[in-house]
Short mmCIF file of C-alpha atoms in Angstrom, two decimals:
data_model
loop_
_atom_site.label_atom_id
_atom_site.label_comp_id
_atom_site.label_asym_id
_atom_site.label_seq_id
_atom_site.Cartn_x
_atom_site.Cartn_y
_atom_site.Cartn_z
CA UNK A 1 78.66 6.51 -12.47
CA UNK A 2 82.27 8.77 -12.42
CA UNK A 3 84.59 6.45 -10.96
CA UNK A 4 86.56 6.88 -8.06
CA UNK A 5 89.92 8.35 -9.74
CA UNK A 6 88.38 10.56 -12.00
CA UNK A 7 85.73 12.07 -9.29
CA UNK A 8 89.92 12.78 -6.86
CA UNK A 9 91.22 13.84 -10.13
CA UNK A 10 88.34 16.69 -11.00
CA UNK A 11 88.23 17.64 -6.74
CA UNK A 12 91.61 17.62 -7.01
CA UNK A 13 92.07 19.53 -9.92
CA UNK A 14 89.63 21.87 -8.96
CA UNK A 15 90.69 22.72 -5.81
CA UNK A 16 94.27 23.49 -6.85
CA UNK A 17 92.99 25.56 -9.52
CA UNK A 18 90.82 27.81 -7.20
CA UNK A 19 93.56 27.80 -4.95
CA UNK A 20 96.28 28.75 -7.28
CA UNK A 21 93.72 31.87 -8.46
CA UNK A 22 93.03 33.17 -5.05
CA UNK A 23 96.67 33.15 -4.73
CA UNK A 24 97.35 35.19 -7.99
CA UNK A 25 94.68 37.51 -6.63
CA UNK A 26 95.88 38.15 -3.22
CA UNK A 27 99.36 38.15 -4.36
CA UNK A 28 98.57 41.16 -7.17
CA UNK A 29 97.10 42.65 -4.45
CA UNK A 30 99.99 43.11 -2.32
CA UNK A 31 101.88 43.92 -4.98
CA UNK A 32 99.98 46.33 -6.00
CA UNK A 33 100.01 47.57 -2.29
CA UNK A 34 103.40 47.40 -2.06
CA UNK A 35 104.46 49.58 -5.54
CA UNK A 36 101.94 51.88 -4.07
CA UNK A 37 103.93 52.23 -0.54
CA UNK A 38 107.34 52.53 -2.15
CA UNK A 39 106.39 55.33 -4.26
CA UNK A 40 104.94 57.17 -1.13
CA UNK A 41 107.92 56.47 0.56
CA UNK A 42 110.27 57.96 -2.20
CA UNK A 43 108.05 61.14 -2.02
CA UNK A 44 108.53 61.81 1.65
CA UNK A 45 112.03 61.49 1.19
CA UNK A 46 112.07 63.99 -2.51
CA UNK A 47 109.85 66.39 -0.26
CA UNK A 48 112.23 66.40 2.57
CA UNK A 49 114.95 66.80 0.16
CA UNK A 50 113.54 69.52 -1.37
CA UNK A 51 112.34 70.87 2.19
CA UNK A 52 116.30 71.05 3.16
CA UNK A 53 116.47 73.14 0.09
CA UNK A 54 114.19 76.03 0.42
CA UNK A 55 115.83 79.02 2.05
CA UNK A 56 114.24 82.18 3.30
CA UNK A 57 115.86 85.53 2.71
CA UNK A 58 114.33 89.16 3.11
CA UNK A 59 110.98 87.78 3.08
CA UNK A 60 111.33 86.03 -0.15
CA UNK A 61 111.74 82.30 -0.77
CA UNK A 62 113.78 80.67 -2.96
CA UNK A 63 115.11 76.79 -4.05
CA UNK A 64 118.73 76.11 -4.18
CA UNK A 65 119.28 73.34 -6.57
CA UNK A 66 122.66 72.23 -6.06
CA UNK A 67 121.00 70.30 -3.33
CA UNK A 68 118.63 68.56 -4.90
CA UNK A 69 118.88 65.47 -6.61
CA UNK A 70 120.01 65.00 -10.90
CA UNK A 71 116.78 63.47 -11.48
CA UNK A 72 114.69 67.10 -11.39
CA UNK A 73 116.93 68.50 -14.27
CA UNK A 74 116.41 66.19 -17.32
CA UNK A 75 113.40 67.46 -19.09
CA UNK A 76 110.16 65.36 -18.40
CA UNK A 77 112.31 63.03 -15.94
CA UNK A 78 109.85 61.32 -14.34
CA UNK A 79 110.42 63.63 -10.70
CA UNK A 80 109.21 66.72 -10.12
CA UNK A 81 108.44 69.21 -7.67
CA UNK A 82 106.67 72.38 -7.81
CA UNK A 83 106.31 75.31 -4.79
CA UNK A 84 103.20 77.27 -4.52
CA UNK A 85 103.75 80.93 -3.49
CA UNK A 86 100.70 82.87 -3.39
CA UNK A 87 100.84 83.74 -7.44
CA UNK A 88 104.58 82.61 -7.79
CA UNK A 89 104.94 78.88 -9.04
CA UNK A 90 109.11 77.34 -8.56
CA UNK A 91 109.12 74.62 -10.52
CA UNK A 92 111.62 71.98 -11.23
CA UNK A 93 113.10 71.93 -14.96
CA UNK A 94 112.30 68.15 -15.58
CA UNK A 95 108.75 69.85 -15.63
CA UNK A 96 109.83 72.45 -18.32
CA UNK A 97 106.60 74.18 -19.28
CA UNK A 98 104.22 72.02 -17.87
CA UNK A 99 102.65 73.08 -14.63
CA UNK A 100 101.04 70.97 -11.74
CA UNK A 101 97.24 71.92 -10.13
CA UNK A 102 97.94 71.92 -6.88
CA UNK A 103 95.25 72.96 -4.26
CA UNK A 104 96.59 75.54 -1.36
CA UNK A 105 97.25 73.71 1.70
CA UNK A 106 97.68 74.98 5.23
CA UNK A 107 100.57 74.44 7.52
CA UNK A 108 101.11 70.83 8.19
CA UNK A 109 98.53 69.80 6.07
CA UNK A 110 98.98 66.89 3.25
CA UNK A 111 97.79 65.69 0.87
CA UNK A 112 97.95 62.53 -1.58
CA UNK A 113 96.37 61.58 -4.90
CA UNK A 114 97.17 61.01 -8.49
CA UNK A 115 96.73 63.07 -11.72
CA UNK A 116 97.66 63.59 -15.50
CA UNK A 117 100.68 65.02 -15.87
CA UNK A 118 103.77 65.78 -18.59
CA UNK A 119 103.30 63.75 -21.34
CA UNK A 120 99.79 62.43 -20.22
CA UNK A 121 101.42 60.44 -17.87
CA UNK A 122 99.61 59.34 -14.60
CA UNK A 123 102.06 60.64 -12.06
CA UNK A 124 101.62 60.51 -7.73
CA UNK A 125 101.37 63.72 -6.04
CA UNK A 126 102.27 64.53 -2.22
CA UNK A 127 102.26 68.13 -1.16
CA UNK A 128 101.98 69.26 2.59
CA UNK A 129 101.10 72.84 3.11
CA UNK A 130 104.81 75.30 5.10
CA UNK A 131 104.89 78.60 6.30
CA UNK A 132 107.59 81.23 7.33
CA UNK A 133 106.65 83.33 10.68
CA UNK A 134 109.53 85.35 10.09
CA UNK A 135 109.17 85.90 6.53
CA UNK A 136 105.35 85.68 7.13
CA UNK A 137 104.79 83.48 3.95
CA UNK A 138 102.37 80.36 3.52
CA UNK A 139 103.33 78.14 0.25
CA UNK A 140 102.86 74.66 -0.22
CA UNK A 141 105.09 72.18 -1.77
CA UNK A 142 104.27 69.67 -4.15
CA UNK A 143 106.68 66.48 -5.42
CA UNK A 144 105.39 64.21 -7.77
CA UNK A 145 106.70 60.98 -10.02
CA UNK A 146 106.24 59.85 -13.22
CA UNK A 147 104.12 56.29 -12.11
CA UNK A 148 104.73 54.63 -16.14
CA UNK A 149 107.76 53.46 -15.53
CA UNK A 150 107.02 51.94 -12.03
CA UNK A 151 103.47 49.90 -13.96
CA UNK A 152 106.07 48.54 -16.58
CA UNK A 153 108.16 47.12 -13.83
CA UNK A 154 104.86 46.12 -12.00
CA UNK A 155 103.62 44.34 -15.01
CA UNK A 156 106.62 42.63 -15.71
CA UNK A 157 107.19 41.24 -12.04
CA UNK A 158 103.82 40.50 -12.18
CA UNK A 159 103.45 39.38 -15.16
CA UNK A 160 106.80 36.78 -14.66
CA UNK A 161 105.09 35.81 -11.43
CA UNK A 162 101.52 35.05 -13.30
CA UNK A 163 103.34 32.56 -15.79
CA UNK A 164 104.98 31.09 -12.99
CA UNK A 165 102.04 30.22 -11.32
CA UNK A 166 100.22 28.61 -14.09
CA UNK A 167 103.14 27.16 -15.12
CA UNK A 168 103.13 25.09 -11.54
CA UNK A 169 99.39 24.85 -11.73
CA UNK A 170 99.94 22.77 -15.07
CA UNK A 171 102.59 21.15 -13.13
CA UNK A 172 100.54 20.11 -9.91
CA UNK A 173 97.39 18.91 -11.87
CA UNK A 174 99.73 16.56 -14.36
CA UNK A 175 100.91 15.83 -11.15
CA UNK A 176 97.89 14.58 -9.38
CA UNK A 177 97.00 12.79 -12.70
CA UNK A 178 99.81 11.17 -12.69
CA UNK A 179 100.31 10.60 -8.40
CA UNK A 180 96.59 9.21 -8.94
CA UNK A 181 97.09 6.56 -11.96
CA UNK A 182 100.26 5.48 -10.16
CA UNK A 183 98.05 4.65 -6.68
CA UNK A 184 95.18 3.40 -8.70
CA UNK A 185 98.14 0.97 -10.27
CA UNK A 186 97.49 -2.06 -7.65
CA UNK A 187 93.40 -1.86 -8.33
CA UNK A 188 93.99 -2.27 -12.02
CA UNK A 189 96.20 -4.99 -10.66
CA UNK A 190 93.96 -6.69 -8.85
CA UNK A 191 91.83 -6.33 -11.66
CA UNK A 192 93.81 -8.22 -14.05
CA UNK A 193 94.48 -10.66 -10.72
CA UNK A 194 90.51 -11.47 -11.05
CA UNK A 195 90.48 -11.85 -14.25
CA UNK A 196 93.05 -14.49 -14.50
CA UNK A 197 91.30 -15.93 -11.53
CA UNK A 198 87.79 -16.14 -13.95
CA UNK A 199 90.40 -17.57 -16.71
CA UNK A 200 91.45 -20.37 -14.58
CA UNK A 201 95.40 -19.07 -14.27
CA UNK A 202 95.44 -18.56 -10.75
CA UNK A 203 93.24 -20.53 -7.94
CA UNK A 204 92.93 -17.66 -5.38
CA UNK A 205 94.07 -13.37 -5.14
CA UNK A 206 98.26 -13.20 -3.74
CA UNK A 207 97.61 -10.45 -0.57
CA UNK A 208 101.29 -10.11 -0.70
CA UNK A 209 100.61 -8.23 -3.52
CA UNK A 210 97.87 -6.08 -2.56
CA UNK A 211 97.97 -2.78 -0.73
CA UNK A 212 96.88 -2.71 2.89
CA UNK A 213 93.36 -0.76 2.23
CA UNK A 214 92.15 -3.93 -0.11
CA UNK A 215 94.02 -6.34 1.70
CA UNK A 216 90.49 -7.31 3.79
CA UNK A 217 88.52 -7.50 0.46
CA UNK A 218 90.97 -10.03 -0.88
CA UNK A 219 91.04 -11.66 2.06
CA UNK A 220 87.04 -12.06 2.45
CA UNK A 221 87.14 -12.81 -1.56
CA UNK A 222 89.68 -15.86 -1.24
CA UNK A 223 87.99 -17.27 1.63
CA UNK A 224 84.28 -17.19 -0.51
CA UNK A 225 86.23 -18.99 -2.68
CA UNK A 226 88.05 -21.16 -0.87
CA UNK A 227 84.38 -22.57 0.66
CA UNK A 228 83.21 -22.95 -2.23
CA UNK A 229 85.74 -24.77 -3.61
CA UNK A 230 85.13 -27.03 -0.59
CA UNK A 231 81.34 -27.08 -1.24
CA UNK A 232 82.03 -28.10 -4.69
CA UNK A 233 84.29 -30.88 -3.53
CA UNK A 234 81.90 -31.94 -0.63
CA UNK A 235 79.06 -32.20 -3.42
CA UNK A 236 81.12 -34.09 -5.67
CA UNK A 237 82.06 -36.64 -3.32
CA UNK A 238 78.18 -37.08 -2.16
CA UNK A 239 77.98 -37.44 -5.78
CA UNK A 240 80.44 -40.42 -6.13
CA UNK A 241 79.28 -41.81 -2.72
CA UNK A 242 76.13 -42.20 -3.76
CA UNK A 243 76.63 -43.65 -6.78
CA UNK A 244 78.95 -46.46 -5.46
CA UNK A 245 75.69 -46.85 -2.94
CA UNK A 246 73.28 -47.74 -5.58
CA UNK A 247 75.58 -50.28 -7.29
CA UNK A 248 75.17 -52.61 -4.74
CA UNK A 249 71.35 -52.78 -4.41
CA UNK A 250 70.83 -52.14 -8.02
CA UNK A 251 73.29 -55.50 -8.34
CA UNK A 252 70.76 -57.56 -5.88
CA UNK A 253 67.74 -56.32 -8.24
CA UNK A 254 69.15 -57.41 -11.32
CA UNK A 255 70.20 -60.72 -9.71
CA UNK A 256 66.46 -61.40 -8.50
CA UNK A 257 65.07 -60.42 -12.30
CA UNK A 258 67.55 -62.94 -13.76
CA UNK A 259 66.33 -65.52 -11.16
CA UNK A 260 62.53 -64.70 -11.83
CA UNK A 261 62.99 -65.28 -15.27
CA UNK A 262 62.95 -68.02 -15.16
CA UNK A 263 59.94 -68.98 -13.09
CA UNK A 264 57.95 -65.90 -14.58
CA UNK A 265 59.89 -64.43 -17.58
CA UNK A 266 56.67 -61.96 -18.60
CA UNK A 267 57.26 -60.43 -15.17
CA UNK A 268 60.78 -60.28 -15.06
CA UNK A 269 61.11 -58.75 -18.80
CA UNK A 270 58.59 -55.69 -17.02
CA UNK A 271 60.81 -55.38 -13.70
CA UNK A 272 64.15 -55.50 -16.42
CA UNK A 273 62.43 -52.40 -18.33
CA UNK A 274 61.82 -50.61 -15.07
CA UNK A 275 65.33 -51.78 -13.80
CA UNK A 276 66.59 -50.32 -17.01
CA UNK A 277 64.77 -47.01 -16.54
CA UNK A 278 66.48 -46.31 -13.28
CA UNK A 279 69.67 -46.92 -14.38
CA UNK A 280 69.01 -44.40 -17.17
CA UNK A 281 67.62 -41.93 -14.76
CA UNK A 282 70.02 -42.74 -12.00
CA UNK A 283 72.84 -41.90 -15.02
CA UNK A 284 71.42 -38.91 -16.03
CA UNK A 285 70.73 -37.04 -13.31
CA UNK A 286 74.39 -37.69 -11.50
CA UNK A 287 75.39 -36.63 -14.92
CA UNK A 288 73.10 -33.45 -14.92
CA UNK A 289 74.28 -32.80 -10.86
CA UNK A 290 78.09 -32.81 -11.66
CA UNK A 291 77.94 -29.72 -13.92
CA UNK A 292 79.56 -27.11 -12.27
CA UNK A 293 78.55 -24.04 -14.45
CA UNK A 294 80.94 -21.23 -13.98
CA UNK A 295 81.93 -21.04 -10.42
CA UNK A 296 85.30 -20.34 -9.66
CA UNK A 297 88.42 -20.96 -9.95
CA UNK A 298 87.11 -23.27 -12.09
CA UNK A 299 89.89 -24.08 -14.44
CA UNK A 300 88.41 -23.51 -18.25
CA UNK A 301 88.51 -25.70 -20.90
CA UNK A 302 91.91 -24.81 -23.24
CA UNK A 303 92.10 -24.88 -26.97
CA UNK A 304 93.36 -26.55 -28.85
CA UNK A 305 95.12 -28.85 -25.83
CA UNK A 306 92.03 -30.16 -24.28
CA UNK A 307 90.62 -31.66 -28.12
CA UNK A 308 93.68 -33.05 -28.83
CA UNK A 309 93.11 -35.09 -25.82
CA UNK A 310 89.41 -35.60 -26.83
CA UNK A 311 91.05 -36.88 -30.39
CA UNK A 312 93.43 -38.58 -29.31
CA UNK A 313 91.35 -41.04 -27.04
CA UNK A 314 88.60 -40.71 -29.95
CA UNK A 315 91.21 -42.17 -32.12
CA UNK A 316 92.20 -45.13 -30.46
CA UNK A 317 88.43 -46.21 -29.25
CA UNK A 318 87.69 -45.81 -33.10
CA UNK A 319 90.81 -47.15 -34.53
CA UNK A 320 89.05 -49.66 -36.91
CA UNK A 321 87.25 -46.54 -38.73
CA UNK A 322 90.51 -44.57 -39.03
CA UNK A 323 88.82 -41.04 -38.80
CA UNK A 324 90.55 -38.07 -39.37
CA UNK A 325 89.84 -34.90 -37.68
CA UNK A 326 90.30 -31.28 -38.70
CA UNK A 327 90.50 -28.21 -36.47
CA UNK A 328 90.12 -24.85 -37.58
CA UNK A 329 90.74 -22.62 -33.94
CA UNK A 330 91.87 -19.04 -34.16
CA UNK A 331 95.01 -18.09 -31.73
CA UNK A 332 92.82 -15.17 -30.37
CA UNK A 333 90.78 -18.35 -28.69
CA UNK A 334 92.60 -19.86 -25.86
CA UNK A 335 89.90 -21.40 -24.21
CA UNK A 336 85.94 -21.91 -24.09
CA UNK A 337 83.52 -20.20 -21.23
CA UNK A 338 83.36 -23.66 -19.44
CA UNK A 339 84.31 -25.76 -16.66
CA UNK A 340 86.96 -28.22 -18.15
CA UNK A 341 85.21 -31.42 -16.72
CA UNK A 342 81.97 -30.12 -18.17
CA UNK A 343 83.46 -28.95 -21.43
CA UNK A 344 85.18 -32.37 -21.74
CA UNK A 345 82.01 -34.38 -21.45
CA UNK A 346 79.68 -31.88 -23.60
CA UNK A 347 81.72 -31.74 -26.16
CA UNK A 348 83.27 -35.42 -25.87
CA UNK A 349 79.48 -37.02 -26.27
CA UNK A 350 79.29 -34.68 -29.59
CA UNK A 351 82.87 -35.51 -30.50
CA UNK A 352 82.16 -39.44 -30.12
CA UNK A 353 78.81 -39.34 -31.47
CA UNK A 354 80.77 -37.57 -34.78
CA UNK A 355 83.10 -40.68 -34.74
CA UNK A 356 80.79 -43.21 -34.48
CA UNK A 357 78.88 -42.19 -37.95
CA UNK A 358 81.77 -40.54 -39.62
CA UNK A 359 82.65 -42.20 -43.09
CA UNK A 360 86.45 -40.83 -42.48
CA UNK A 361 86.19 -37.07 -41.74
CA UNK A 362 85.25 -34.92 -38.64
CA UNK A 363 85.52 -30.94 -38.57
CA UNK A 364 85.81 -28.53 -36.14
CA UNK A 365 85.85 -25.28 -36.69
CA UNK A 366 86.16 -22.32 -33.71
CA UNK A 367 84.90 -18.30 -34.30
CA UNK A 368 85.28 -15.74 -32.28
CA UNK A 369 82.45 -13.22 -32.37
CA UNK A 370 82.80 -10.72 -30.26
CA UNK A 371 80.47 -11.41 -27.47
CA UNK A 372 80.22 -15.37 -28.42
CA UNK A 373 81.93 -18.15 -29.71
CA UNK A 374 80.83 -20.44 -32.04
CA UNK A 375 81.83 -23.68 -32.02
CA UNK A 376 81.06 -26.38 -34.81
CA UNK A 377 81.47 -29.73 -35.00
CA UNK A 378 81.14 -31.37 -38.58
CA UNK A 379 80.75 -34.97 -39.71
CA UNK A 380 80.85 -36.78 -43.59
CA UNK A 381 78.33 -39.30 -41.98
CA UNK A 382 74.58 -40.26 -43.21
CA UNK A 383 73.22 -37.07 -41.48
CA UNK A 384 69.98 -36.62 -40.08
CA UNK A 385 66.58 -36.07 -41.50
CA UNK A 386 65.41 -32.66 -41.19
CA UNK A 387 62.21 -33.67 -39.69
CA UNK A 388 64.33 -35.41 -36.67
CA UNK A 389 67.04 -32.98 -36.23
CA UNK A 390 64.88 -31.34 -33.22
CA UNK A 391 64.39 -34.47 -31.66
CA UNK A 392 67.95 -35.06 -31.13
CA UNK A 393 67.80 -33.53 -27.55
CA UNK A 394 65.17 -35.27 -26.61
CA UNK A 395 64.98 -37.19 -22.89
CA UNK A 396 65.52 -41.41 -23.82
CA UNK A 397 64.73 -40.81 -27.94
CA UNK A 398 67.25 -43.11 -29.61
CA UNK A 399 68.05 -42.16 -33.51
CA UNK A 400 70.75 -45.29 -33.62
CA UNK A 401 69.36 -48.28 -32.16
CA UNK A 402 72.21 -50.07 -33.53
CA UNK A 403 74.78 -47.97 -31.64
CA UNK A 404 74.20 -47.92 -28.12
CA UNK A 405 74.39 -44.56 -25.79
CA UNK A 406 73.53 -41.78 -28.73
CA UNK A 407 70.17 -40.92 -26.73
CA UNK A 408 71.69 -40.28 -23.20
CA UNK A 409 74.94 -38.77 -24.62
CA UNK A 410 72.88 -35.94 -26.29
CA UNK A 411 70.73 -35.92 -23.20
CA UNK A 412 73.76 -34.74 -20.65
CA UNK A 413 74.87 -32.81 -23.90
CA UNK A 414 71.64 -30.38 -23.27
CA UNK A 415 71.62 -30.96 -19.56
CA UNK A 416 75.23 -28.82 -19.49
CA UNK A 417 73.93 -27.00 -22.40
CA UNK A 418 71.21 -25.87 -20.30
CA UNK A 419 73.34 -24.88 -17.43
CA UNK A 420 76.10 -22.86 -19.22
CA UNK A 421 72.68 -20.83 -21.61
CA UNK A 422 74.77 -22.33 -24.36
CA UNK A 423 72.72 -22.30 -27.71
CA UNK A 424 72.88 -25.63 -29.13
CA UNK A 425 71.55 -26.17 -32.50
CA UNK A 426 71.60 -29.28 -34.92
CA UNK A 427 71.83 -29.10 -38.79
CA UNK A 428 73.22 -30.65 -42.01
CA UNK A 429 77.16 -30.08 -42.92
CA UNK A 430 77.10 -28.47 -46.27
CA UNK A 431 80.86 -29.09 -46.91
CA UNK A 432 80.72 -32.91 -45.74
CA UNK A 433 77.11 -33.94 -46.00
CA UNK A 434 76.62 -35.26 -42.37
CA UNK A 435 75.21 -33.78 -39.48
CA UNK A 436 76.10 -30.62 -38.01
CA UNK A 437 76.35 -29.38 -34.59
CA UNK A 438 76.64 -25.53 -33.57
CA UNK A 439 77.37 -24.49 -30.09
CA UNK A 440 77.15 -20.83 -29.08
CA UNK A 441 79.08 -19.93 -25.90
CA UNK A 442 78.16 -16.46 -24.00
CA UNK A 443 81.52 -14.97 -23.49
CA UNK A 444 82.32 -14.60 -19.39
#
């Protein structure tokens, strides 16, 4: 779909164009109009000119041309007039031997129209058709101009006016390119506003700095957020309050199994295992319940800042071991695709389930792949067999007996897994010979 800007920008564009061409059309019209009317208008006054000049005397006619105007002597001059006396032609000399066809008019008649004339010139005619009563003579008078001269000044004017035009019609669609990017300015604003919103930089859109037309979208958009933010709150306090709840009866239970045992200890090892099983579940599923997934402004988790916490703590529950830990994060990742509090306990299980069988050496390694991430945590430990790799994930199976938590770590480990569509795969380190673990995040 054309977005908004470019769909103004072509209408725009389009409309000045058309405009700016009927323009150039009307306006060579007038011109054209108006060349036309001056050089009508300088005939009438050449034939009354010559008019003043013509004298009558014993019934013959003559021109005296001491009246008339310089520009009828130069040969070819561009004005000329001719008089039509029955056979007798008086010319002027700018027409030298050239002669004009001129059709016999009657008294008061006209007549206007263009021909050839000296030098193959297209020249404007106006004759009007005189008569003597006392000299009992009908002629008629012809004065003409040269129209080449008049087109070279028409094309120039015109042709100074045409690269005006398109000059400004350049001008006014740069112009509305430009007007346009400048008001679509606060969109790609609030663009980059959302995005650092999705980053985690900013909890909610400033409407301060948001024009008045997308003021009410902000507006709606920070208070969708603002309730959820509350929701999320509201469900995460549930969440707490009903784990402090089950303490207390959960407390009573295991008192009355300790007691039975030891009136009936075969019953009270079966209610311990079932006890035992509800804790587990109980565990898990507040675990699973407090993932947030990706709502925002969910603050992500930050690189390399958040594992250096993760290490740090790592370092000092596992101090005996003395474990050190590589990273290997690129500066073009600044942070993963997750919730922080879910990020932290994904990849804090994985972190502290690389400690605990670590011989003195834990990798992690960050890529950037254009659409993903892949993140990799590495281990010199024992490893796993390949045939139990897949059941690492799976709900209450226990690969370490010996160390306690492994199963239900990996458990919430696929729950937020699961809930983020993170790929989570489990293989053998061929730099350090442990165990491998891959995590693919889906860039936001």
């Amino acid at each position: 779909m054309i977005s908004i800007r470019t769909r103004l920008s072509l209408w725009l564009s389009a409309l000045v164009i058309i405009s700016t061409f009927v323009a150039i059309v009307i306006f060579e019209s007038m011109l054209r109009q108006a060349f036309h009317d001056s050089i009508i208008a300088r005939l009438e006054e050449d034939l009354q000119q010559v008019l003043v000049a013509i004298t009558f005397e014993d019934g013959e006619i003559s021109i005296d041309n001491s009246q008339l105007s310089s520009f009828y002597k130069p040969v070819y001059s561009g004005r000329y007039y001719q008089l039509n006396v029955d056979d007798i032609e008086l010319r002027s000399r700018s027409l030298w031997d050239q002669r004009l066809d001129v059709r016999p008019l009657t008294k008061g008649q006209t007549r206007v129209w263009q021909t050839k004339g000296p030098q193959n010139h297209d020249i404007q005619l106006l004759s009007i058709g005189i008569s003597s009563k006392s000299a009992n003579i009908q002629t008629t008078l012809t004065v003409a101009q040269d129209l080449s001269i008049g087109r070279q000044v028409f094309t120039q004017v015109y042709g100074t006016k045409l690269g005006v035009n398109l000059a400004m019609l350049v001008a006014m669609v740069c112009g509305i390119f430009i007007v346009l990017r400048q008001s679509f300015k606060p969109i790609s604003a609030m663009q980059q506003a959302l995005i650092r919103l999705r980053e985690g930089e900013i909890t909610s859109l400033d409407v301060n700095k948001i024009p008045p037309e997308l003021t009410p979208i902000a507006e709606t958009y920070n208070e969708l957020l603002q309730y959820a933010s509350k929701q999320m709150e509201r469900s995460r306090n549930n969440l707490g309050n009903l784990s402090h709840g089950l303490k207390t009866p959960l407390a009573v239970m295991q008192q009355q199994v300790e007691t039975l045992g030891l009136k009936d200890p075969d019953s009270a090892i079966a209610l311990q295992k079932q006890l035992d099983q509800i804790h587990k579940m109980i565990e898990r599923k507040l675990a699973a319940a407090r993932i947030t997934g990706d709502m925002l402004p969910a603050a992500q988790m930050q690189l390399p800042k958040d594992l250096l916490d993760l290490t740090q703590t790592l370092d000092k529950v596992h101090q005996t071991k003395q474990v050190i830990c590589q990273f290997d994060i690129p500066d073009a990742v600044s942070r993963l695709p997750i919730h922080r509090e879910d990020g932290m306990e994904l990849i804090g299980n994985l972190l502290d389930n690389a400690y605990k069988w670590a011989k003195s050496q834990v990798f992690i390694n960050v890529i950037n792949k254009g659409d993903t991430i892949e993140f990799t945590i590495e281990d010199d430990g024992p490893g796993v067999a390949n045939d139990e790799l897949s059941q690492l994930t799976g709900r209450g199976k226990r690969l370490d007996e010996d160390i306690m938590g492994h199963g239900l770590g990996l458990s919430i480990v696929k729950d937020i897994a699961e809930q983020y569509e993170i790929k989570l795969d489990f293989d053998r380190s061929h730099d350090l010979g442990g165990l491998k673990i891959c995590l693919e995040f889906k860039k936001l």
